[in-house]
Coordinates of C-alpha atoms in Angstrom, one line a residue:
Chain A
M1 CA 0.0 0.0 0.0
V2 CA 1.1 3.5 -0.8
K3 CA 0.0 4.7 2.6
S4 CA 2.6 2.7 4.5
R5 CA 5.2 5.4 3.5
I6 CA 4.3 7.0 6.8
P7 CA 5.4 5.5 10.2
D8 CA 3.3 3.8 12.8
E9 CA 3.5 7.1 14.8
A10 CA 1.4 8.8 12.1
W11 CA -1.4 6.3 12.1
V12 CA -1.6 6.5 15.9
T13 CA -1.6 10.3 15.7
A14 CA -4.5 10.1 13.3
L15 CA -6.4 7.6 15.5
S16 CA -5.9 9.7 18.5
R17 CA -7.5 12.6 16.7
V18 CA -10.8 10.8 16.2
P19 CA -13.3 12.2 18.8
G20 CA -14.3 9.3 21.0
I21 CA -10.9 7.5 20.9
G22 CA -9.6 8.5 24.3
P23 CA -6.5 7.2 26.0
A24 CA -8.1 3.9 27.2
R25 CA -9.8 3.0 23.9
L26 CA -6.7 3.9 22.0
R27 CA -4.7 1.5 24.2
A28 CA -7.1 -1.3 23.7
L29 CA -7.4 -0.8 19.9
L30 CA -3.6 -0.8 19.6
A31 CA -3.4 -4.0 21.6
S32 CA -5.6 -5.7 19.1
D33 CA -3.9 -4.8 15.7
E34 CA -1.2 -2.9 13.7
P35 CA -1.7 0.9 13.6
A36 CA -2.0 1.2 9.8
S37 CA -4.5 -1.7 9.6
L38 CA -6.5 -0.3 12.5
W39 CA -6.9 3.0 10.6
R40 CA -8.2 1.2 7.6
S41 CA -10.6 -0.7 9.8
V42 CA -11.9 2.5 11.5
C43 CA -12.4 4.1 8.0
N44 CA -14.3 1.3 6.4
G45 CA -16.2 0.3 9.5
S46 CA -14.7 -3.1 9.7
L47 CA -13.7 -3.0 13.4
P48 CA -15.0 -6.0 15.5
K49 CA -18.0 -5.6 17.8
E50 CA -15.8 -6.4 20.8
L51 CA -12.0 -6.3 21.2
P52 CA -10.5 -9.1 23.2
P53 CA -9.4 -8.2 26.8
D54 CA -5.7 -7.3 27.2
A55 CA -3.5 -7.0 30.1
S56 CA -4.0 -3.1 30.4
S57 CA -7.8 -3.3 30.4
G58 CA -7.9 -5.4 33.5
G59 CA -9.9 -8.4 32.1
A60 CA -12.8 -6.8 30.4
G61 CA -13.0 -6.6 26.7
L62 CA -13.8 -3.3 25.0
R63 CA -17.3 -3.3 23.3
L64 CA -17.7 -1.2 20.2
P65 CA -21.3 -0.6 19.5
Q66 CA -22.4 0.0 15.9
A67 CA -23.2 3.7 16.7
L68 CA -19.7 4.2 18.0
R69 CA -18.0 2.6 15.1
D70 CA -20.2 4.7 12.7
Q71 CA -19.3 7.8 14.6
W72 CA -15.5 7.1 14.2
R73 CA -16.0 6.1 10.6
F74 CA -17.5 9.5 9.8
A75 CA -15.0 11.5 11.9
A76 CA -12.0 9.6 10.3
R77 CA -13.1 10.7 6.9
T78 CA -12.1 14.2 7.7
I79 CA -8.6 13.3 8.7
D80 CA -5.9 12.8 6.2
P81 CA -3.3 10.9 8.1
E82 CA -0.3 11.8 5.9
A83 CA -1.0 15.5 5.8
Y84 CA -1.9 15.5 9.5
W85 CA 1.5 13.7 10.2
N86 CA 3.4 16.2 8.1
A87 CA 2.0 19.0 10.1
H88 CA 3.3 17.5 13.2
V89 CA 6.8 17.1 11.6
E90 CA 6.7 20.7 10.3
A91 CA 5.7 22.1 13.8
G92 CA 8.6 20.4 15.4
I93 CA 6.4 18.1 17.6
G94 CA 8.2 15.2 19.1
V95 CA 6.0 12.1 18.9
M96 CA 6.6 8.7 20.6
L97 CA 4.6 5.4 21.1
R98 CA 4.3 3.5 24.2
W99 CA 6.2 0.6 23.0
S100 CA 9.2 2.7 21.9
P101 CA 12.2 1.8 24.1
S102 CA 12.8 5.5 25.0
F103 CA 9.2 6.0 26.3
P104 CA 9.5 7.3 29.9
E105 CA 9.4 4.0 31.9
E106 CA 7.1 5.3 34.6
L107 CA 4.5 6.1 31.9
A108 CA 5.0 3.0 29.9
N109 CA 4.3 0.7 32.8
D110 CA 1.4 2.7 34.1
D111 CA -2.1 1.1 34.4
D112 CA -3.6 4.0 32.6
A113 CA -0.6 4.6 30.2
P114 CA -0.9 7.1 27.3
A115 CA -0.6 5.3 24.1
I116 CA 1.2 8.1 22.4
L117 CA 3.1 11.3 23.8
F118 CA 3.6 14.5 21.9
W119 CA 6.1 17.0 23.1
L120 CA 7.8 20.3 22.4
G121 CA 11.3 20.9 23.6
D122 CA 13.7 18.1 24.5
I123 CA 12.3 14.7 25.8
D124 CA 15.8 13.8 27.2
R125 CA 15.2 16.6 29.9
L126 CA 12.8 14.1 31.5
A127 CA 15.8 12.2 32.8
G128 CA 16.3 13.7 36.3
T129 CA 14.4 13.5 39.5
R130 CA 11.0 15.1 39.3
V131 CA 8.6 16.7 41.7
A132 CA 5.0 17.9 40.9
I133 CA 4.0 21.3 42.4
V134 CA 0.3 21.6 41.8
G135 CA -2.7 23.5 43.2
T136 CA -5.7 25.7 42.6
R137 CA -6.1 28.2 39.8
R138 CA -7.7 30.7 42.2
A139 CA -4.6 31.0 44.3
S140 CA -3.9 33.4 47.2
R141 CA -0.8 35.4 47.4
Y142 CA 0.5 32.9 50.0
G143 CA 0.0 29.9 47.7
I144 CA 1.7 31.8 44.7
D145 CA 4.7 32.7 46.8
V146 CA 5.1 29.2 48.3
A147 CA 4.8 27.6 44.8
N148 CA 7.3 30.0 43.3
E149 CA 9.8 29.7 46.2
F150 CA 9.7 25.8 46.2
A151 CA 10.0 25.6 42.4
R152 CA 13.1 27.9 42.6
E153 CA 14.9 26.0 45.2
L154 CA 14.0 22.6 43.9
S155 CA 15.3 23.6 40.4
L156 CA 18.5 24.8 42.1
A157 CA 18.8 21.6 43.9
G158 CA 18.7 19.8 40.5
V159 CA 15.1 18.6 40.8
S160 CA 12.9 19.1 37.8
V161 CA 9.5 20.7 38.6
V162 CA 6.5 19.2 36.9
S163 CA 3.2 21.0 36.6
G164 CA 0.3 21.7 34.4
L165 CA 0.8 25.3 33.2
A166 CA -2.6 26.2 34.5
L167 CA -3.3 29.6 36.1
G168 CA -2.5 30.1 39.8
I169 CA -0.2 27.6 41.5
D170 CA 0.9 25.7 38.3
G171 CA 2.0 29.0 36.6
A172 CA 3.7 30.2 39.9
A173 CA 5.7 26.9 40.0
H174 CA 6.9 27.0 36.3
A175 CA 7.7 30.8 36.7
G176 CA 9.8 29.9 39.7
A177 CA 11.5 27.1 38.0
L178 CA 12.3 29.3 35.0
A179 CA 13.7 32.1 37.3
V180 CA 16.8 30.3 38.2
E181 CA 19.4 28.4 36.2
G182 CA 18.5 25.0 37.4
A183 CA 16.9 21.7 36.4
P184 CA 14.7 21.8 33.3
P185 CA 11.0 22.4 34.0
I186 CA 8.4 19.9 32.8
A187 CA 4.8 20.7 31.9
V188 CA 2.1 18.3 31.1
V189 CA -0.9 19.9 29.2
G190 CA -4.5 18.9 28.5
S191 CA -4.7 20.2 24.9
G192 CA -2.8 19.8 21.7
L193 CA 0.5 21.5 21.6
D194 CA -0.7 24.2 19.2
R195 CA -3.6 25.1 21.5
V196 CA -2.0 27.2 24.3
Y197 CA -4.3 27.2 27.3
P198 CA -4.8 29.3 29.2
R199 CA -3.8 32.1 26.7
A200 CA -2.4 34.3 29.5
H201 CA 0.4 31.7 29.9
R202 CA 1.5 31.9 26.3
S203 CA 5.0 33.2 27.1
L204 CA 5.4 30.8 30.1
W205 CA 4.4 27.8 27.9
R206 CA 7.0 28.9 25.2
A207 CA 9.8 29.3 27.9
V208 CA 9.2 25.8 29.3
A209 CA 9.4 24.4 25.9
E210 CA 12.7 26.2 25.3
R211 CA 14.3 25.3 28.7
G212 CA 12.6 22.0 29.4
V213 CA 9.7 20.1 27.8
V214 CA 5.9 20.4 27.3
L215 CA 4.1 17.1 27.1
S216 CA 0.7 16.2 25.8
E217 CA -1.1 13.1 24.9
Y218 CA -3.3 14.9 22.4
P219 CA -2.4 15.7 18.8
L220 CA -2.3 19.1 17.1
G221 CA -5.6 20.8 16.9
S222 CA -7.1 19.2 20.1
S223 CA -8.7 21.9 22.0
A224 CA -8.8 22.0 25.8
V225 CA -11.8 20.0 26.7
A226 CA -12.8 19.8 30.4
W227 CA -12.3 16.0 30.8
Q228 CA -8.8 16.2 29.4
F229 CA -7.5 18.1 32.5
P230 CA -8.2 15.4 35.1
A231 CA -6.8 12.9 32.6
R232 CA -3.6 15.1 32.3
N233 CA -3.2 15.0 36.0
R234 CA -2.7 11.2 36.1
I235 CA 0.4 11.8 33.8
I236 CA 1.6 14.5 36.2
A237 CA 1.2 12.0 39.0
A238 CA 2.9 9.2 37.2
L239 CA 5.9 11.2 36.2
S240 CA 6.7 12.6 39.6
D241 CA 8.6 11.1 42.4
V242 CA 6.8 13.3 44.9
V243 CA 3.7 15.4 44.5
V244 CA 3.4 18.7 46.5
V245 CA -0.1 20.2 46.7
V246 CA 0.5 23.9 47.6
E247 CA -3.0 25.1 47.9
S248 CA -6.4 23.8 47.1
Q249 CA -10.1 24.4 47.9
S250 CA -12.1 21.5 49.2
T251 CA -12.7 20.3 45.7
G252 CA -10.3 20.9 42.8
G253 CA -8.1 19.2 40.2
A254 CA -5.0 19.2 42.4
L255 CA -6.8 17.0 44.8
G256 CA -7.4 14.7 41.8
T257 CA -3.7 14.7 41.2
A258 CA -3.0 13.8 44.8
V259 CA -5.5 10.7 44.4
E260 CA -3.7 9.7 41.3
A261 CA -0.4 9.9 42.9
A262 CA -1.3 8.1 46.1
R263 CA -2.8 5.3 43.8
R264 CA 0.6 4.9 42.2
G265 CA 2.5 4.7 45.4
R266 CA 3.9 8.3 45.0
T267 CA 4.5 10.4 48.1
V268 CA 2.0 13.2 48.4
L269 CA 2.9 16.2 50.5
A270 CA 0.7 19.2 51.4
V271 CA 1.4 22.8 52.4
P272 CA -0.6 23.7 55.4
G273 CA -2.7 26.8 55.4
P274 CA -4.9 28.7 57.8
I275 CA -7.9 26.4 58.8
T276 CA -10.2 29.5 58.2
A277 CA -9.0 30.0 54.6
P278 CA -11.2 28.4 51.9
S279 CA -8.2 28.4 49.7
S280 CA -6.5 25.9 51.9
A281 CA -9.4 23.8 52.8
G282 CA -8.3 20.9 50.4
T283 CA -4.7 20.9 51.4
N284 CA -5.6 20.9 55.2
Q285 CA -7.9 18.0 54.5
L286 CA -5.0 16.2 52.8
L287 CA -3.0 16.7 55.9
F288 CA -5.7 15.3 58.2
D289 CA -6.0 12.3 55.9
G290 CA -2.3 11.6 56.5
C291 CA -0.4 13.3 53.8
G292 CA 3.0 14.8 55.0
P293 CA 3.2 18.5 55.8
V294 CA 5.7 20.5 54.0
R295 CA 7.3 23.4 56.0
D296 CA 10.1 24.3 53.5
V297 CA 11.7 22.8 50.6
G298 CA 14.0 20.8 52.8
D299 CA 10.9 18.5 53.7
V300 CA 10.5 17.8 50.0
L301 CA 14.1 16.9 49.6
L302 CA 13.8 14.7 52.6
A303 CA 10.9 12.9 51.0
L304 CA 13.2 12.3 48.0
G305 CA 15.6 10.7 50.3
R306 CA 18.1 13.4 50.2
E307 CA 19.8 15.2 52.9
P308 CA 18.2 18.5 53.2
E309 CA 20.2 21.5 54.0
R310 CA 18.2 23.0 56.9
R311 CA 17.6 26.6 56.1
R312 CA 17.9 29.0 58.8
V313 CA 14.9 31.3 58.9
A314 CA 16.0 34.3 57.2
A315 CA 16.4 37.4 59.3
E316 CA 13.5 39.7 58.9
Q317 CA 14.5 42.3 56.2
R318 CA 11.3 44.4 56.1
P319 CA 11.1 47.6 58.1
T320 CA 9.1 47.1 61.2
P321 CA 5.8 48.8 61.1
I322 CA 5.2 51.4 63.8
G323 CA 2.3 53.4 65.0
T324 CA -0.9 53.2 62.8
A325 CA 0.9 50.8 60.4
K326 CA 1.5 48.4 63.2
D327 CA -2.1 48.7 64.4
V328 CA -3.4 47.9 60.9
L329 CA -1.0 45.0 60.4
D330 CA -2.0 43.5 63.9
A331 CA -5.7 43.8 62.7
L332 CA -5.1 41.6 59.7
P333 CA -5.7 37.8 60.0
W334 CA -3.8 35.2 57.9
Q335 CA -6.2 35.2 55.2
A336 CA -7.6 37.8 52.7
I337 CA -10.2 40.2 54.0
P338 CA -11.9 43.1 52.4
V339 CA -10.8 46.7 53.3
E340 CA -14.0 47.5 54.9
Q341 CA -13.3 44.8 57.5
V342 CA -10.1 46.5 58.4
L343 CA -12.0 49.8 58.9
S344 CA -14.5 48.2 61.3
T345 CA -11.8 46.4 63.2
T346 CA -9.5 49.4 63.7
G347 CA -12.0 52.1 63.6
L348 CA -9.8 54.1 61.5
E349 CA -10.8 56.3 58.4
L350 CA -10.7 54.9 55.0
G351 CA -8.2 57.4 53.5
L352 CA -5.7 56.8 56.3
V353 CA -6.0 53.0 56.1
M354 CA -5.5 53.0 52.4
L355 CA -2.3 55.1 52.8
V356 CA -1.0 52.8 55.5
L357 CA -1.8 49.8 53.3
E358 CA 0.0 51.2 50.4
Q359 CA 3.2 51.6 52.6
L360 CA 2.8 48.1 54.1
E361 CA 2.5 46.8 50.6
N362 CA 5.5 48.6 49.4
D363 CA 7.4 47.1 52.4
G364 CA 6.3 43.7 51.6
W365 CA 3.9 43.0 54.6
V366 CA 0.7 42.9 52.6
S367 CA -0.7 42.2 49.1
Q368 CA -3.7 44.0 47.7
R369 CA -5.9 42.7 45.1
S370 CA -9.3 43.9 44.0
G371 CA -10.1 45.5 47.3
W372 CA -8.9 42.5 49.4
I373 CA -5.9 42.6 51.7
E374 CA -3.7 39.6 52.4
R375 CA -0.9 39.4 54.8
I376 CA 2.4 38.1 53.7
G377 CA 4.6 35.8 55.8
R378 CA 8.2 35.5 55.9
G379 CA 10.2 35.6 52.6
G380 CA 7.1 36.0 50.5
A381 CA 8.0 39.2 48.8
R382 CA 10.2 39.2 45.7
Chain B
M1 CA -35.1 59.2 28.1
A2 CA -32.8 59.2 31.1
H3 CA -31.6 62.7 30.4
G4 CA -31.1 64.5 33.7
G5 CA -31.9 61.5 35.6
V6 CA -30.4 58.0 36.4
L7 CA -30.0 55.1 34.1
F8 CA -29.6 51.9 36.2
L9 CA -28.4 48.7 34.6
D10 CA -29.0 45.6 36.7
E11 CA -26.9 42.5 35.9
M12 CA -24.7 44.6 33.7
G13 CA -22.5 41.6 32.9
E14 CA -25.4 40.0 31.2
F15 CA -25.8 42.8 28.6
S16 CA -24.2 42.3 25.2
A17 CA -21.0 43.9 24.5
V18 CA -22.5 46.0 21.6
V19 CA -25.2 47.5 23.8
L20 CA -22.7 48.3 26.6
D21 CA -20.3 49.9 24.1
S22 CA -22.9 52.1 22.6
L23 CA -23.1 53.9 26.0
R24 CA -19.6 55.2 25.7
Q25 CA -20.5 57.9 23.2
P26 CA -23.4 59.4 25.2
L27 CA -21.3 59.2 28.4
E28 CA -18.5 61.1 26.9
E29 CA -20.6 63.8 24.9
G30 CA -23.8 64.0 26.8
V31 CA -25.9 63.6 23.6
I32 CA -27.3 60.7 21.7
R33 CA -27.0 60.8 17.9
L34 CA -29.5 58.9 16.0
A35 CA -29.3 58.4 12.2
R36 CA -32.5 57.0 10.6
A37 CA -32.7 57.1 6.8
E38 CA -32.4 60.7 5.8
T39 CA -32.9 62.2 9.3
R40 CA -30.3 62.9 11.9
V41 CA -31.4 63.6 15.4
E42 CA -29.4 64.7 18.4
L43 CA -31.0 64.1 21.6
P44 CA -29.6 65.4 25.1
A45 CA -28.4 62.5 27.2
R46 CA -26.7 63.7 30.3
F47 CA -27.5 61.0 32.8
L48 CA -26.0 59.2 35.8
L49 CA -25.1 55.7 35.0
I50 CA -25.3 53.0 37.6
G51 CA -24.5 49.4 36.9
A52 CA -24.9 46.5 39.2
M53 CA -23.3 43.1 38.5
N54 CA -22.0 39.9 40.1
P55 CA -18.2 39.9 40.6
C56 CA -18.0 36.9 38.2
P57 CA -20.6 34.6 36.5
C58 CA -20.9 32.2 39.4
G59 CA -21.4 35.1 41.8
E60 CA -19.1 33.5 44.4
G61 CA -16.1 35.5 43.4
V62 CA -16.8 38.1 46.2
V63 CA -14.5 36.0 48.3
P64 CA -11.2 35.2 46.6
A65 CA -10.7 31.5 46.1
A66 CA -14.4 30.8 46.4
C67 CA -15.1 31.4 42.8
R68 CA -16.1 28.3 40.8
C69 CA -16.1 29.9 37.3
S70 CA -14.1 28.3 34.6
D71 CA -11.4 30.4 32.9
R72 CA -13.5 30.7 29.8
A73 CA -16.6 31.9 31.7
L74 CA -14.4 34.7 33.2
E75 CA -12.8 35.5 29.8
R76 CA -16.4 36.0 28.3
Y77 CA -17.2 38.3 31.3
R78 CA -14.1 40.3 30.6
R79 CA -14.7 40.6 27.0
R80 CA -18.2 41.8 27.5
L81 CA -17.3 44.7 29.9
S82 CA -14.5 46.4 27.8
G83 CA -11.7 48.2 29.8
P84 CA -12.6 51.5 28.2
L85 CA -16.3 51.3 29.5
L86 CA -15.2 50.3 33.0
D87 CA -12.6 53.1 33.0
R88 CA -15.5 55.6 32.5
F89 CA -17.1 54.8 35.8
D90 CA -16.1 57.2 38.6
L91 CA -16.9 54.8 41.4
R92 CA -16.4 51.1 41.3
I93 CA -17.3 49.5 44.7
D94 CA -17.1 45.9 45.8
V95 CA -20.1 45.1 47.8
H96 CA -19.4 42.4 50.4
R97 CA -21.8 40.0 52.1
P98 CA -22.4 41.8 55.4
D99 CA -21.3 40.2 58.7
P100 CA -24.5 38.9 60.3
R101 CA -23.2 40.3 63.6
Q102 CA -23.0 43.7 62.1
L103 CA -26.6 43.4 60.8
L104 CA -27.9 42.5 64.3
G105 CA -25.7 44.4 66.7
G106 CA -24.0 47.1 64.8
G107 CA -24.5 50.7 66.2
P108 CA -27.2 53.0 65.0
A109 CA -26.7 54.1 61.5
E110 CA -26.5 57.7 60.4
S111 CA -30.1 59.0 59.4
S112 CA -30.7 59.6 55.7
A113 CA -31.6 63.1 56.5
V114 CA -28.1 63.9 57.8
V115 CA -26.5 62.3 54.8
A116 CA -28.8 64.2 52.5
D117 CA -27.8 67.4 54.2
R118 CA -24.2 66.6 53.6
V119 CA -24.8 65.8 50.0
R120 CA -26.7 69.0 49.5
N121 CA -23.8 71.1 51.0
A122 CA -21.3 69.3 48.7
R123 CA -23.5 70.0 45.7
C124 CA -23.7 73.7 46.6
R125 CA -20.0 73.8 46.5
A126 CA -19.9 72.3 43.1
V127 CA -22.5 75.0 42.0
E128 CA -20.2 77.6 43.4
R129 CA -17.6 76.3 40.9
G130 CA -20.0 76.8 38.2
V131 CA -21.0 73.2 37.5
R132 CA -23.9 71.0 38.8
C133 CA -21.5 68.3 40.1
N134 CA -17.8 67.8 40.3
A135 CA -17.9 65.2 37.5
E136 CA -18.6 68.2 35.1
L137 CA -15.5 70.1 36.2
S138 CA -13.2 70.7 33.2
S139 CA -9.6 69.8 33.7
S140 CA -8.4 73.3 34.1
A141 CA -11.3 74.1 36.5
L142 CA -10.3 71.0 38.5
E143 CA -6.6 72.0 38.7
H144 CA -7.7 75.6 39.6
S145 CA -10.2 74.7 42.4
S146 CA -8.5 71.6 43.7
P147 CA -4.8 71.7 44.1
L148 CA -3.2 68.6 45.5
E149 CA -0.9 68.5 48.4
T150 CA 2.6 67.2 47.5
N151 CA 1.9 63.8 49.3
A152 CA -1.4 63.5 47.3
S153 CA 0.2 64.2 43.9
A154 CA 3.0 61.8 44.8
L155 CA 0.4 59.1 45.5
I156 CA -1.3 59.7 42.1
E157 CA 2.1 59.5 40.3
R158 CA 2.9 56.2 42.0
S159 CA -0.5 54.8 41.0
L160 CA 0.1 56.0 37.4
E161 CA 3.6 54.4 37.3
S162 CA 2.4 51.1 38.7
G163 CA -0.3 50.9 36.1
R164 CA -3.2 50.9 38.6
L165 CA -4.4 54.2 37.1
S166 CA -4.9 55.3 33.4
A167 CA -4.6 59.0 32.4
R168 CA -8.4 59.2 32.1
G169 CA -8.8 57.5 35.5
M170 CA -6.4 60.0 37.0
R171 CA -8.8 62.9 36.5
R172 CA -11.7 60.8 37.6
V173 CA -9.9 60.0 40.8
W174 CA -9.0 63.6 41.3
R175 CA -12.7 64.8 40.9
V176 CA -13.9 62.0 43.4
A177 CA -11.2 63.1 45.8
R178 CA -12.6 66.7 45.4
T179 CA -16.1 65.4 46.2
I180 CA -14.9 63.4 49.2
A181 CA -13.3 66.6 50.5
D182 CA -16.5 68.6 49.8
L183 CA -18.6 66.0 51.8
E184 CA -16.2 66.6 54.8
G185 CA -16.7 70.2 54.4
Y186 CA -12.9 70.4 53.9
E187 CA -11.3 73.6 52.4
G188 CA -7.8 73.6 51.1
A189 CA -5.5 71.5 49.0
L190 CA -6.6 67.9 48.6
T191 CA -4.7 65.5 50.9
A192 CA -3.1 62.0 50.3
E193 CA -6.1 60.7 52.4
H194 CA -8.6 62.2 50.2
V195 CA -6.8 60.6 47.0
A196 CA -6.3 57.3 48.8
S197 CA -10.0 57.1 49.5
A198 CA -10.9 58.0 46.0
L199 CA -8.5 55.3 44.6
H200 CA -10.2 52.7 46.9
L201 CA -13.5 53.7 45.5
R202 CA -12.1 52.6 42.0
T203 CA -11.5 49.0 42.8
D204 CA -10.5 46.8 39.9
P205 CA -13.4 44.2 39.7
A206 CA -12.2 40.7 40.6
F207 CA -12.9 39.3 37.2
L208 CA -10.5 41.8 35.6
V209 CA -7.6 41.1 37.9
R210 CA -5.4 38.6 36.1
S211 CA -3.2 35.9 37.4
L212 CA -0.7 37.0 40.1
V213 CA 2.0 35.4 37.9
K214 CA 3.6 37.6 35.3

């Protein structure tokens, strides 16, 4: 056949573009036949009604109802495997199948392994020790600062930071890893590598690809669909030796990553937060459930079996607030509150409080966002 | 229709971007120009625009970290309320859920009559400057009638430099600071406190505040 001019990777790439062929079905399909012949079966509707069970599907065979096979057949007609493959080659996308000898071992042996991986950057940069830093998209200043600091110090210690390039904690972690000359950062995303999401992280995405590697199990053109983000989290979990959840509400994707990591026997650590802060409800729950607490990056290194350099708590560099500034700072709890609450607690006038807060912000004691004030702990300011 | 009165848009975030944007011209010029076939009409439209909206589509975003909106939903909200339109509001106030203790036990509030008196006095001061309200003060009239103390202009400069304030926003903050001083019955150059209060009354809505990560 003429079509065999293109490699196996090209047929699997085309298969992975068919809506409805997710990671699990793709794995089961590939266990049953050669990629090129599978593609022909999908296109002419000659797939069997049921695929035999294989090792990775845990005993049950994969049923393929007529409607599903029809749906695939119609979708496949819009895909030209050869042109689609060339688009990947031209875009400089790396592609690797699960059975390739250089496929990351932790992923290849995973129960829920991706059948194919796409990447931007250098796949060899996966080689070192890896720690995931994950958390909520709606992060507090505290969470952002902690994620950023941990990522910097882990990178400097030669540990690659794995995260999802999402808003909030993920982005802060990658920004921290890129801020130093350290281990290469690793990102796992939930869309095709040409679909930058969120768009606000366009330059961060590019920087990770330049200095590290951006991985995806979705081919070019796949948009960011909601279910693909939890699916992406399992790859983050599988790739990481330790998962650190920095900040999470009581529900959220980061908790999903923690569950996926625990299921795979990875160490899950959580950063404690105020018990009154909704942004730390999930991480505090993880601690209650038995995850190890993280006080500083030394605790993470210890979990990796390394000898941590115990850091002395840095001497306070910030100018000590006096007078009204001290009164205002003392009135702030360790979670964000609206300015109006500062007024009612201190009994001071708005204008004065705003002036004092501006000074405290300049000195690195507080952070202001959209009318909310949050206190900053040691070493938070940059 | 709202000429000389108040135009109140409830759930402003649910209006289409086109409708909202069509308000910009009358807000700037105080007239509405209608062109129908051969006729062109100009209608006076000097009005007070008030808009109310949830901080984000799910409505929980009043508390940071409580918001459950997807990034896409927030992006849609942002697109609808263009920066230039929001910039034209003099006051942008975050309304928080009241503390139940305050509702039950809080001290006696000021009576509306007292507040009305204060507003009337402030309006009289504006009239003495030759306008109905301070929002109508021209730039030169503002500079002439309301000099800033050194600290106050330094604060404005800092806000401009940090990007918190646009050039248009700067005049607006200045006029609001003037009004705050008028409400206090304060004469003399505007202080940093006046400007700081005015700045707080121009809060960036939560849905506009982007990621903390640069």
